[in-house]
Coordinates of C-alpha atoms in Angstrom, one line a residue:
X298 CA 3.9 -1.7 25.3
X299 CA 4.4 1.8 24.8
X300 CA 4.2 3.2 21.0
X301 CA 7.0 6.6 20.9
X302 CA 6.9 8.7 17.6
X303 CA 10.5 9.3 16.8
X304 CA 11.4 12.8 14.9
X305 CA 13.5 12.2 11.9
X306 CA 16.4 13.9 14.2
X307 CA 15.9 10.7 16.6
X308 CA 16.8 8.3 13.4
X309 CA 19.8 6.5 15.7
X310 CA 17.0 5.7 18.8
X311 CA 15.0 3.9 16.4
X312 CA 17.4 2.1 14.4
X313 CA 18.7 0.7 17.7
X314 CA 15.1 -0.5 18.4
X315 CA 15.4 -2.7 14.9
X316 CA 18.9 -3.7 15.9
X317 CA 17.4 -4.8 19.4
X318 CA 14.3 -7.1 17.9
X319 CA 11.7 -4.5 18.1
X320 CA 9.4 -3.3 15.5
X321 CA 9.1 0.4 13.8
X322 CA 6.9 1.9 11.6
X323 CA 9.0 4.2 9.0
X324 CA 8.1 6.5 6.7
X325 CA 8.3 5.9 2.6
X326 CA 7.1 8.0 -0.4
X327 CA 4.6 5.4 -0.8
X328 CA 2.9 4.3 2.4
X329 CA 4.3 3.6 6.1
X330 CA 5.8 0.2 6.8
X331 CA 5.6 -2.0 9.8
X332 CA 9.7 -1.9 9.9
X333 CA 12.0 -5.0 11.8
X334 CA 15.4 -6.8 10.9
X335 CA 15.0 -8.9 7.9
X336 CA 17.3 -11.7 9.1
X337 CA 15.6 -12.1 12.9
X338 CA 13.0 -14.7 12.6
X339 CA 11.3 -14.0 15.8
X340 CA 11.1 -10.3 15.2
X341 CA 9.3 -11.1 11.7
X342 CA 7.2 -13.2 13.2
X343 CA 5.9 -10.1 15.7
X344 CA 5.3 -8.2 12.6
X345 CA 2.4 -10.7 11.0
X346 CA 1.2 -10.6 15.0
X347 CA 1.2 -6.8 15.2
X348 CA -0.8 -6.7 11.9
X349 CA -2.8 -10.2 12.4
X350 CA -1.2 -10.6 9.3
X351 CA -1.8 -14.3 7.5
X352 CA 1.6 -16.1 7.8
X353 CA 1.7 -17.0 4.3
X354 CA 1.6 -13.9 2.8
X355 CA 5.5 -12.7 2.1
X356 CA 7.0 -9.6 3.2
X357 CA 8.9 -7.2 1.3
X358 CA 12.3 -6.4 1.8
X359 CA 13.9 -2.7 2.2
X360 CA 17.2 -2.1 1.2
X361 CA 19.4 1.0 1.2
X362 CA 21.8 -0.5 -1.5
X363 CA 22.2 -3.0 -4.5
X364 CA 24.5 -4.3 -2.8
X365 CA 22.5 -6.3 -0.1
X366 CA 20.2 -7.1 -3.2
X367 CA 23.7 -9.0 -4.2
X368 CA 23.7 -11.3 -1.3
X369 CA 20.3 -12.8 -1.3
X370 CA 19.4 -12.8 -5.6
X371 CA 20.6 -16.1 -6.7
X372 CA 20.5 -14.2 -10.3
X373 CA 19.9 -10.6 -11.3
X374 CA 19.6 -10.3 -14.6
X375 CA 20.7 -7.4 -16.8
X376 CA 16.4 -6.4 -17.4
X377 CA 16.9 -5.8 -14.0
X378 CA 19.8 -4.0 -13.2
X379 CA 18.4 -1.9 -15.5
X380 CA 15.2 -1.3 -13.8
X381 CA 17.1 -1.0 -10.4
X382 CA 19.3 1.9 -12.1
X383 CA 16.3 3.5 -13.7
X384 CA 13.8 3.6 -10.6
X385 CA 15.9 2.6 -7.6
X386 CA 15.6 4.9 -4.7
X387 CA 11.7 4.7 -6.0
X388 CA 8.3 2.8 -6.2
X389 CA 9.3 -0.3 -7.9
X390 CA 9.6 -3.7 -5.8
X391 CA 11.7 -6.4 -7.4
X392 CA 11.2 -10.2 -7.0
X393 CA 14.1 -12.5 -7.7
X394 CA 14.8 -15.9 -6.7
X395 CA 16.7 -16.3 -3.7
X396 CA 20.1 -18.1 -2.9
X397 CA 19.4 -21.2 -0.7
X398 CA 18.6 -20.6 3.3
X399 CA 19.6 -16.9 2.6
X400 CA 15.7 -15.6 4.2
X401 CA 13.7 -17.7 6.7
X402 CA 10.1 -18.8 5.6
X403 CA 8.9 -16.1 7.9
X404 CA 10.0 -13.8 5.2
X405 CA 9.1 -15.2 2.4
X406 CA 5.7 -17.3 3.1
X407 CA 7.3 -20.7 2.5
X408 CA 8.4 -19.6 -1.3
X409 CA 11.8 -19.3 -2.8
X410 CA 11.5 -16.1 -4.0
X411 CA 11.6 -12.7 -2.4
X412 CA 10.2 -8.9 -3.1
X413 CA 13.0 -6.2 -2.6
X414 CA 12.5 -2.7 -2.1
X415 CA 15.0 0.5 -2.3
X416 CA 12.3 3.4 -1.0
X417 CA 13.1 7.2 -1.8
X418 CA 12.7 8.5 1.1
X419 CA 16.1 9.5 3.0
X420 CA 15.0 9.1 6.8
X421 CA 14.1 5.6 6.6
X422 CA 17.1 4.9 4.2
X423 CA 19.4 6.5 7.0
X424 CA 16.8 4.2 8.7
X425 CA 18.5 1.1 7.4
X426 CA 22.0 1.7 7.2
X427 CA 22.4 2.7 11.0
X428 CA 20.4 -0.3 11.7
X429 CA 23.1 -2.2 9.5
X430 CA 20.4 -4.9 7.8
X431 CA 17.5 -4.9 5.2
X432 CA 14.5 -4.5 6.9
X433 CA 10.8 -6.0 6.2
X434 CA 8.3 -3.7 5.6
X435 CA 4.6 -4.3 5.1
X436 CA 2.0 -1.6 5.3
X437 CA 2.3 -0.7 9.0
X438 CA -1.6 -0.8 9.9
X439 CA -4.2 -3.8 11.0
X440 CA -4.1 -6.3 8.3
X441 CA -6.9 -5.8 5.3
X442 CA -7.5 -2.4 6.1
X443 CA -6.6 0.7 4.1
X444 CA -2.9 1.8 4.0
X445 CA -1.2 4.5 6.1
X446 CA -0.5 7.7 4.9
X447 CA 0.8 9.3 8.0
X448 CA 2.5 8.7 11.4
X449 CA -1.0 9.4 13.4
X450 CA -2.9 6.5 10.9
X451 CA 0.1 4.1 12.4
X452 CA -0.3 4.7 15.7
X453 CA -4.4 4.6 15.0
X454 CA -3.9 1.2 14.2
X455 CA -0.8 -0.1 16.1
X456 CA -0.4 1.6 19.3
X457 CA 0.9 -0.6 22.0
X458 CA 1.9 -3.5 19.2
X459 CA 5.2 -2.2 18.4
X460 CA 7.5 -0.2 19.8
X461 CA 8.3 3.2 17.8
X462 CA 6.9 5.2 14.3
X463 CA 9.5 7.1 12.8
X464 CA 7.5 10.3 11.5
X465 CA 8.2 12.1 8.1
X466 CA 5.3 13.4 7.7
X467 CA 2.3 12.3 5.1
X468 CA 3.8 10.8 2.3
X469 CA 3.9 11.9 -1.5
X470 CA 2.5 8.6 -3.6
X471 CA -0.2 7.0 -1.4
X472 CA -0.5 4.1 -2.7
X473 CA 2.0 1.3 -2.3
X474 CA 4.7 0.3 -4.2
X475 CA 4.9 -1.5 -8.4
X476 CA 5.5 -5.5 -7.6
X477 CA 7.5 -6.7 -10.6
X478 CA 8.0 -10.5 -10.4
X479 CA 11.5 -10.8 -12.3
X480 CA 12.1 -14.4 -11.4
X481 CA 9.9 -15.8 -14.3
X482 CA 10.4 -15.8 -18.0
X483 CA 8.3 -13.2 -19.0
X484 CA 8.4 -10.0 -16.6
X485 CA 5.0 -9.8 -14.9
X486 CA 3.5 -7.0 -12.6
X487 CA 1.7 -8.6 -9.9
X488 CA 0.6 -5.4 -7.8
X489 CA 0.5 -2.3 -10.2
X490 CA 1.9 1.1 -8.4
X491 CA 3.6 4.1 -8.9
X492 CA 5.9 3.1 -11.5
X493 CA 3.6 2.0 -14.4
X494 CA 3.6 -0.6 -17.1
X495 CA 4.5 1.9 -20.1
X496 CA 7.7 3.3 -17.5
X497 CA 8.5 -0.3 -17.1
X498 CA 8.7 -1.4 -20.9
X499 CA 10.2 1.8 -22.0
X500 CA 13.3 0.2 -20.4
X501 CA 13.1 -3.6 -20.7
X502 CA 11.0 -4.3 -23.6
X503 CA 7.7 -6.3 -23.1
X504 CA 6.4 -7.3 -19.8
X505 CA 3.1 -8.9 -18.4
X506 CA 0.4 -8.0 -16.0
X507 CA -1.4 -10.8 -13.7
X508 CA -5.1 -10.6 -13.6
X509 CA -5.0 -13.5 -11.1
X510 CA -6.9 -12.8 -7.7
X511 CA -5.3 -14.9 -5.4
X512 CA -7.6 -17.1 -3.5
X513 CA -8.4 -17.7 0.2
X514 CA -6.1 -20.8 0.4
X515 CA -3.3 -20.0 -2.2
X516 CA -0.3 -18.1 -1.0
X517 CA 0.0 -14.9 -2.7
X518 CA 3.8 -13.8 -4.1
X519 CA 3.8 -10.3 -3.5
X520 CA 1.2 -8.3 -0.7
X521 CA -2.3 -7.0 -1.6
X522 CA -3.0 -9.6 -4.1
X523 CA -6.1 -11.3 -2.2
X524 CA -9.8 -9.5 -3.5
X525 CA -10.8 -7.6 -0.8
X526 CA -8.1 -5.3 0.9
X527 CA -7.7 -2.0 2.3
X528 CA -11.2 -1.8 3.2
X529 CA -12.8 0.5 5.7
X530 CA -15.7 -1.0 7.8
X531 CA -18.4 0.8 5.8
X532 CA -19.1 -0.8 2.6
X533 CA -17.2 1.3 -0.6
X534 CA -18.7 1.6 -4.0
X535 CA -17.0 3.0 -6.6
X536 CA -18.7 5.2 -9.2
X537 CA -17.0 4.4 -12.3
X538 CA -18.0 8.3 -14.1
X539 CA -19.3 11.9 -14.2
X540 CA -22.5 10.8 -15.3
X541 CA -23.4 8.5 -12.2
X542 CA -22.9 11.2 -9.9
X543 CA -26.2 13.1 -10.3
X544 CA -27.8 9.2 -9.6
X545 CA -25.4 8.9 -6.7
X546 CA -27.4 12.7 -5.0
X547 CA -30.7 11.4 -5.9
X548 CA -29.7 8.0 -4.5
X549 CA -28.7 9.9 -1.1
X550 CA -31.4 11.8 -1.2
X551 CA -34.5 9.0 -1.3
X552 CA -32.3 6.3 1.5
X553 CA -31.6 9.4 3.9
X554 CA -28.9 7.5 5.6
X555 CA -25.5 8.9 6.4
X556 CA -23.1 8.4 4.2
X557 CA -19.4 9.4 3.1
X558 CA -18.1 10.7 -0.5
X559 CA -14.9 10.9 -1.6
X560 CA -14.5 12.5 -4.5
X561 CA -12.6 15.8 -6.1
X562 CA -13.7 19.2 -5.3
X563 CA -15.9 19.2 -8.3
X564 CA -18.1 16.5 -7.8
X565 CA -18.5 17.4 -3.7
X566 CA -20.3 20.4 -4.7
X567 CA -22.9 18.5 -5.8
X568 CA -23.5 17.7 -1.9
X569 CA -22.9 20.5 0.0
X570 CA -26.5 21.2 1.2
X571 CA -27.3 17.3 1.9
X572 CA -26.8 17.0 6.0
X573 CA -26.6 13.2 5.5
X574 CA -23.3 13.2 3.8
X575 CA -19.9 13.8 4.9
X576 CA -17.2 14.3 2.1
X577 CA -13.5 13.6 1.6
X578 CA -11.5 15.7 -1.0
X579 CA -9.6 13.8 -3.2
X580 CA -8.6 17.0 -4.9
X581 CA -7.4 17.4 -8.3
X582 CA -6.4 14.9 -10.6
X583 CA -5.3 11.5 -9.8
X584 CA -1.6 12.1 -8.5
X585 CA -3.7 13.9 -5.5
X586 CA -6.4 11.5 -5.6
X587 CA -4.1 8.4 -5.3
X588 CA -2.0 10.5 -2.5
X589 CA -5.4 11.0 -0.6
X590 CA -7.1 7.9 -0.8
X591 CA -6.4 5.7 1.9
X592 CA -6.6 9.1 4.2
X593 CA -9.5 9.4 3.0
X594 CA -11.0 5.8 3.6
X595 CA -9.5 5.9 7.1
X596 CA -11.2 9.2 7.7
X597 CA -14.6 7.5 7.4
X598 CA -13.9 4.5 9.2
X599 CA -14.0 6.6 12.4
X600 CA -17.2 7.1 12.0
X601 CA -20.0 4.7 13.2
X602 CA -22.8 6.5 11.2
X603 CA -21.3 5.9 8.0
X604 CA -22.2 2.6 6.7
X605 CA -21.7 3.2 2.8
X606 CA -19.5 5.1 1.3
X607 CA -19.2 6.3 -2.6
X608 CA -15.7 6.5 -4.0
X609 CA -14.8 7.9 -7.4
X610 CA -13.4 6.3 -10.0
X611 CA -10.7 7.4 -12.6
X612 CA -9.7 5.9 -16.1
X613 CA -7.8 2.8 -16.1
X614 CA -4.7 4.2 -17.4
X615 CA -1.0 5.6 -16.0
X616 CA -1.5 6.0 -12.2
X617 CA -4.9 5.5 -12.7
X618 CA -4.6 1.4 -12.9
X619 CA -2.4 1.6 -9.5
X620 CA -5.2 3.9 -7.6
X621 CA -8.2 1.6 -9.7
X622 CA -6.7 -1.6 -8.2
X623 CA -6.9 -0.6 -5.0
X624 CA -10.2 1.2 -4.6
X625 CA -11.7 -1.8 -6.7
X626 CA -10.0 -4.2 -4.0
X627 CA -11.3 -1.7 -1.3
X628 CA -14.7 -2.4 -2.4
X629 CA -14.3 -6.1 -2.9
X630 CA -15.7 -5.3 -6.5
X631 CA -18.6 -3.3 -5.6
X632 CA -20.0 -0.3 -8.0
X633 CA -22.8 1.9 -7.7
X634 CA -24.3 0.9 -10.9
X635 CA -24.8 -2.4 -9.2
X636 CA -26.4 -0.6 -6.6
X637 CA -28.5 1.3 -8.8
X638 CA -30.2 -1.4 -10.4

């Protein structure tokens, strides 16, 4: 199969390919998404395929209205109608319970419930409406490995699986979208993102976060819940503050191997004259950092040499707990202080 990038002036071309079966890639403010029709089973199916994807682990649903929302909820409450007013186009992904044999299992991995999405981001929106159904959308690269950020990561990963990326350019957040499970009692956040915890409760009172990692045989409720995820091939440890860094140069010093650093432009100073390193600017504060790291993770797993790689950490707070959860996942837990001892 042949992979065409599609211009955001070639919108129609690719919603026909949705409409037809096939799968495309599409742009968000978050991350790409692996994009096909909702309601065709065996064009979902190609999607966990093209990704090697477990089949139990549900997709989320993009919409370009609350109305589509509307035909699938069996109950949206007034929390979140309120949510859906307040961050809808945005970075918050919605779980209801679903009305009876509204989504195949495909969709949902077996459970009752789904994860809906309204992305800000106007091609793919035009995206859905031309297409004239919601449309899946799981992060459109291999399966387990860090996200994509742009067209040319999709097409790193998937060329020849699917059938078109829809380029937009990089996109703004970089890290994927809030999951907030709305079909329980309690509001809980079961993937933290963009759209923080504080946002959240500013508008609906109270809600919960799940410190659950899901295990190898349970079937997670919303993506990127399993412990080790978006990881590059080269082994990521994350150094948790300033003061670890001068440790982290000595460490490269004495082990001589090559190795990659992602970091802000601060802390890569501290490197410039060691051969054996090659760095990845997270740039300034964490709305860049959490924009740049899964470019950043991606840049390093092209290269062979580099078998470890030290990532920084930020506070767990604000964006901060999004961009934590992921490098921590990326790591599979690992932190240079481990290392160092």
């Amino acid at each position: 199969m042949q992979t065409k990038i599609y211009s955001i002036n070639e919108i129609q071309a690719a919603a026909d390919l949705i409409t037809n079966g096939q799968l495309v890639a599409f742009p968000t403010e978050t991350v790409y998404g692996l994009g096909s029709d909702a309601t065709n089973e065996t064009a979902v199916s190609q999607v966990y395929a093209a990704k090697g994807r477990p089949s139990d682990n549900p997709l989320i649903v993009h919409v370009a209205d609350v109305e589509t929302v509307e035909k699938y909820a069996a109950i949206i409450s007034p929390a979140a109608r309120k949510l859906m007013a307040k961050f809808w186009p945005g970075s918050l992904t919605i779980i209801f319970k679903l009305k009876p044999d509204v989504l195949s299992k495909t969709v949902t991995g077996g459970l009752t419930t789904a994860a809906f999405r309204f992305p800000n981001n106007q091609a793919t929106l035009k995206l859905i409406k031309l297409a004239g159904r919601p449309i899946v959308g799981p992060s459109a690269n291999t399966s387990g490995k860090p996200s994509p950020t742009t067209a040319q990561h999709v097409y790193h990963d998937l060329s020849g699986k699917i059938a078109g990326i829809l380029d937009d350019g990089p996109t703004k957040v970089g890290v994927e979208s809030t999951v907030l499970d709305m079909s329980t009692d309690t509001p809980v956040i079961l993937r933290p993102g963009a759209v923080t915890q504080a946002q959240i409760e500013a508008v609906i009172g109270s809600i919960d976060t799940n410190h659950h990692q899901v295990g190898q045989n349970e079937t997670p409720k919303a993506p990127g819940m399993k412990y080790k995820h978006y990881a590059p091939r080269a082994q990521v440890y994350v150094v948790d503050n300033a003061k670890e860094w001068a440790k982290v140069v000595d460490w490269v010093k004495q082990h001589g191997k090559q190795v990659g650093v992602l970091a802000d432009d601060q802390i890569l100073e501290s490197f410039i004259n060691l051969k054996n390193v090659t760095s990845y600017s997270l740039g300034s504060g964490i709305e860049q950092a959490s924009a740049n790291l899964f470019a950043g993770l991606r840049q390093f797993d092209d290269q062979d040499s580099i078998k470890v790689i030290f990532a920084q950490g930020y506070e767990n707070k604000g964006l901060g707990v999004a961009y934590m959860n992921r490098l921590n996942k990326s790591a599979g837990g690992a932190h240079f202080s481990s290392l160092n001892n």
